[in-house]
CSV table of C-alpha atoms in Angstrom, one decimal:
chain,number,residue,atom,x,y,z
F,22,MET,CA,-53.9,-14.1,16.9
F,23,TYR,CA,-50.8,-16.3,16.2
F,24,ILE,CA,-48.4,-14.9,13.9
F,25,GLU,CA,-45.2,-16.6,12.6
F,26,ASN,CA,-42.5,-15.4,10.2
F,27,LYS,CA,-42.3,-18.0,7.4
F,28,SER,CA,-39.4,-16.1,5.6
F,29,SER,CA,-37.0,-18.7,6.9
F,30,GLY,CA,-39.3,-21.7,7.1
F,31,HIS,CA,-41.3,-23.3,10.1
F,32,HIS,CA,-38.6,-22.0,12.6
F,33,GLY,CA,-39.1,-18.3,12.2
F,34,PRO,CA,-40.1,-16.0,15.1
F,35,ALA,CA,-43.8,-16.3,16.2
F,36,TRP,CA,-45.8,-14.1,18.5
F,37,ILE,CA,-49.2,-14.5,20.0
F,38,GLY,CA,-51.3,-11.4,21.1
F,39,PHE,CA,-53.8,-9.0,20.4
F,40,VAL,CA,-53.9,-7.5,16.7
F,41,GLU,CA,-55.8,-4.5,15.1
F,42,PHE,CA,-57.2,-4.8,11.7
F,43,SER,CA,-57.7,-2.2,9.0
F,44,LYS,CA,-61.2,-1.1,7.9
F,45,SER,CA,-61.1,-3.6,5.2
F,46,GLY,CA,-59.7,-6.5,7.1
F,47,GLN,CA,-57.2,-7.0,4.5
F,48,THR,CA,-54.1,-5.5,6.9
F,49,VAL,CA,-53.2,-6.9,10.3
F,50,TYR,CA,-51.3,-4.5,12.7
F,51,PHE,CA,-49.1,-5.9,15.3
F,52,ASN,CA,-45.9,-5.0,17.2
F,53,GLY,CA,-44.9,-2.2,14.9
F,54,LYS,CA,-45.7,-4.0,11.8
F,55,ALA,CA,-48.2,-3.9,9.1
F,56,LEU,CA,-49.0,-7.4,7.4
F,57,LYS,CA,-51.2,-7.5,4.3
F,58,LYS,CA,-53.2,-10.4,3.3
F,59,LEU,CA,-51.8,-12.2,0.1
F,60,LYS,CA,-54.0,-12.3,-2.7
F,61,ASN,CA,-53.1,-15.9,-3.4
F,62,PRO,CA,-51.9,-17.4,-0.1
F,63,GLY,CA,-50.0,-20.6,0.0
F,64,ILE,CA,-49.6,-23.3,2.3
F,65,ASN,CA,-46.8,-21.7,4.0
F,66,ALA,CA,-47.9,-17.7,4.2
F,67,ASN,CA,-51.1,-15.9,4.2
F,68,HIS,CA,-49.7,-12.5,4.7
F,69,PHE,CA,-46.7,-10.1,4.0
F,70,ASP,CA,-45.1,-7.4,5.5
F,71,ILE,CA,-45.8,-4.1,3.7
F,72,ASP,CA,-42.4,-2.7,4.9
F,73,THR,CA,-40.0,-5.5,4.0
F,74,GLY,CA,-41.9,-8.0,2.1
F,75,GLU,CA,-41.3,-10.9,4.5
F,76,GLU,CA,-44.2,-13.6,4.3
F,77,TYR,CA,-46.0,-14.5,7.5
F,78,TRP,CA,-48.9,-17.1,8.7
F,79,ILE,CA,-51.5,-15.6,10.7
F,80,SER,CA,-54.3,-17.7,12.2
F,81,GLY,CA,-56.3,-17.9,15.4
F,82,ILE,CA,-55.1,-19.4,18.7
F,83,LYS,CA,-55.4,-23.4,18.8
F,84,LYS,CA,-57.0,-24.5,22.1
F,85,ASN,CA,-54.9,-27.4,22.3
F,86,GLY,CA,-51.6,-25.1,22.4
F,87,HIS,CA,-50.0,-26.5,19.3
F,88,ASN,CA,-49.7,-23.3,17.2
F,89,ARG,CA,-46.6,-23.8,15.3
F,90,HIS,CA,-46.3,-26.3,12.3
F,91,TRP,CA,-45.5,-29.8,13.4
F,92,LEU,CA,-42.0,-29.5,11.6
F,93,GLY,CA,-41.4,-26.1,13.1
F,94,GLY,CA,-40.0,-25.3,16.6
F,95,GLY,CA,-38.7,-22.4,18.9
F,96,LYS,CA,-40.1,-20.4,21.5
F,97,ILE,CA,-43.1,-18.0,21.1
F,98,MET,CA,-43.1,-14.6,21.9
F,99,ILE,CA,-46.4,-13.9,23.8
F,100,ASP,CA,-47.6,-10.3,24.5
F,101,LYS,CA,-48.0,-9.8,28.3
F,102,ASN,CA,-51.3,-7.8,27.8
F,103,SER,CA,-52.9,-11.0,26.2
F,104,ILE,CA,-51.6,-13.7,28.7
F,105,ASP,CA,-54.9,-13.8,30.8
F,106,ASP,CA,-56.9,-14.1,27.8
F,107,TYR,CA,-54.5,-16.9,26.3
F,108,LEU,CA,-54.6,-18.7,29.5
F,109,LYS,CA,-58.5,-19.0,29.5
F,110,LEU,CA,-58.7,-20.0,26.1
F,111,VAL,CA,-56.1,-23.1,26.5
F,112,ASP,CA,-57.7,-23.7,30.0
F,113,SER,CA,-54.4,-23.3,31.7
F,114,LYS,CA,-53.1,-21.6,34.9
F,115,SER,CA,-49.7,-20.5,34.0
F,116,ILE,CA,-47.4,-19.7,31.0
F,117,ASN,CA,-44.8,-22.8,30.2
F,118,GLU,CA,-41.6,-20.8,29.9
F,119,LYS,CA,-40.0,-23.5,28.0
F,120,LYS,CA,-42.4,-22.7,25.0
F,121,PHE,CA,-43.0,-18.9,25.8
F,122,THR,CA,-41.1,-15.7,26.0
F,123,ILE,CA,-43.1,-12.8,27.5
F,124,ILE,CA,-42.7,-9.6,25.7
F,125,GLU,CA,-44.7,-6.4,25.3
F,126,PHE,CA,-46.0,-5.5,21.7
F,127,ALA,CA,-44.9,-2.1,20.5
F,128,GLU,CA,-47.2,0.4,19.1
F,129,THR,CA,-47.8,0.4,15.2
F,130,ASP,CA,-47.7,3.7,13.4
F,131,LYS,CA,-50.7,3.1,11.0
F,132,ILE,CA,-49.8,6.6,9.2
F,133,LYS,CA,-46.4,5.3,8.3
F,134,PHE,CA,-47.8,2.1,6.6
F,135,ASN,CA,-50.5,4.0,4.9
F,136,GLU,CA,-48.0,6.2,3.3
F,137,ILE,CA,-46.0,3.4,2.2
F,138,GLU,CA,-48.8,1.7,0.3
F,139,ASN,CA,-49.7,4.8,-1.5
F,140,ILE,CA,-46.4,5.7,-2.8
F,141,GLU,CA,-46.3,6.2,-6.5
F,142,VAL,CA,-43.8,3.8,-8.3
F,143,GLU,CA,-41.5,5.1,-10.8
F,144,PHE,CA,-40.2,2.4,-13.2
F,145,MET,CA,-36.4,2.9,-14.1
F,146,ASP,CA,-36.5,0.7,-17.2
F,147,LYS,CA,-38.9,1.7,-19.7
F,148,GLY,CA,-37.4,-0.2,-22.5
F,149,ARG,CA,-37.6,-3.8,-23.6
F,150,HIS,CA,-37.8,-5.3,-20.1
F,151,THR,CA,-41.2,-5.6,-18.5
F,152,TRP,CA,-41.9,-5.2,-14.9
F,153,TYR,CA,-44.8,-6.2,-12.8
F,154,TRP,CA,-45.7,-5.2,-9.2
F,155,ASP,CA,-45.8,-8.4,-7.3
F,156,ASN,CA,-49.0,-8.3,-5.0
F,157,ASN,CA,-48.2,-5.1,-3.5
F,158,LYS,CA,-45.0,-6.3,-2.1
F,159,ARG,CA,-42.8,-3.4,-3.2
F,160,LYS,CA,-40.6,-5.9,-5.1
F,161,LEU,CA,-39.8,-5.3,-8.7
F,162,SER,CA,-38.8,-8.2,-10.9
F,163,SER,CA,-38.0,-8.6,-14.5
F,164,ILE,CA,-39.7,-11.1,-16.6
């Protein structure tokens, strides 16, 4: 999968590698992160980090090798365990070190994220302000 942090525009950190999906397919686990599908995805992001609320774009790998948005730039981190499969997919013999940084994805603690998602929320202000839960992002905003 191709994953790009969109919190800072089209130049955010990006990764290529194997991911795991939750049973429902709504959450993607990779490199110590849990990214949940947005209920109303936009043109910039289709997932958000359960822990931080940062927005991400997740898609399949493009065979032409142009995964970043045409306005974006920067090196893409590629998991060393997925390099052989990536090279077969893009029909290449080696990784272009000008475009990629080779890393090793960290394990993801799925239990931690399950606990985060199941925390009961206590609303501090029960007065005249109305609060809403923004698409499970753990961000409280006043209306």
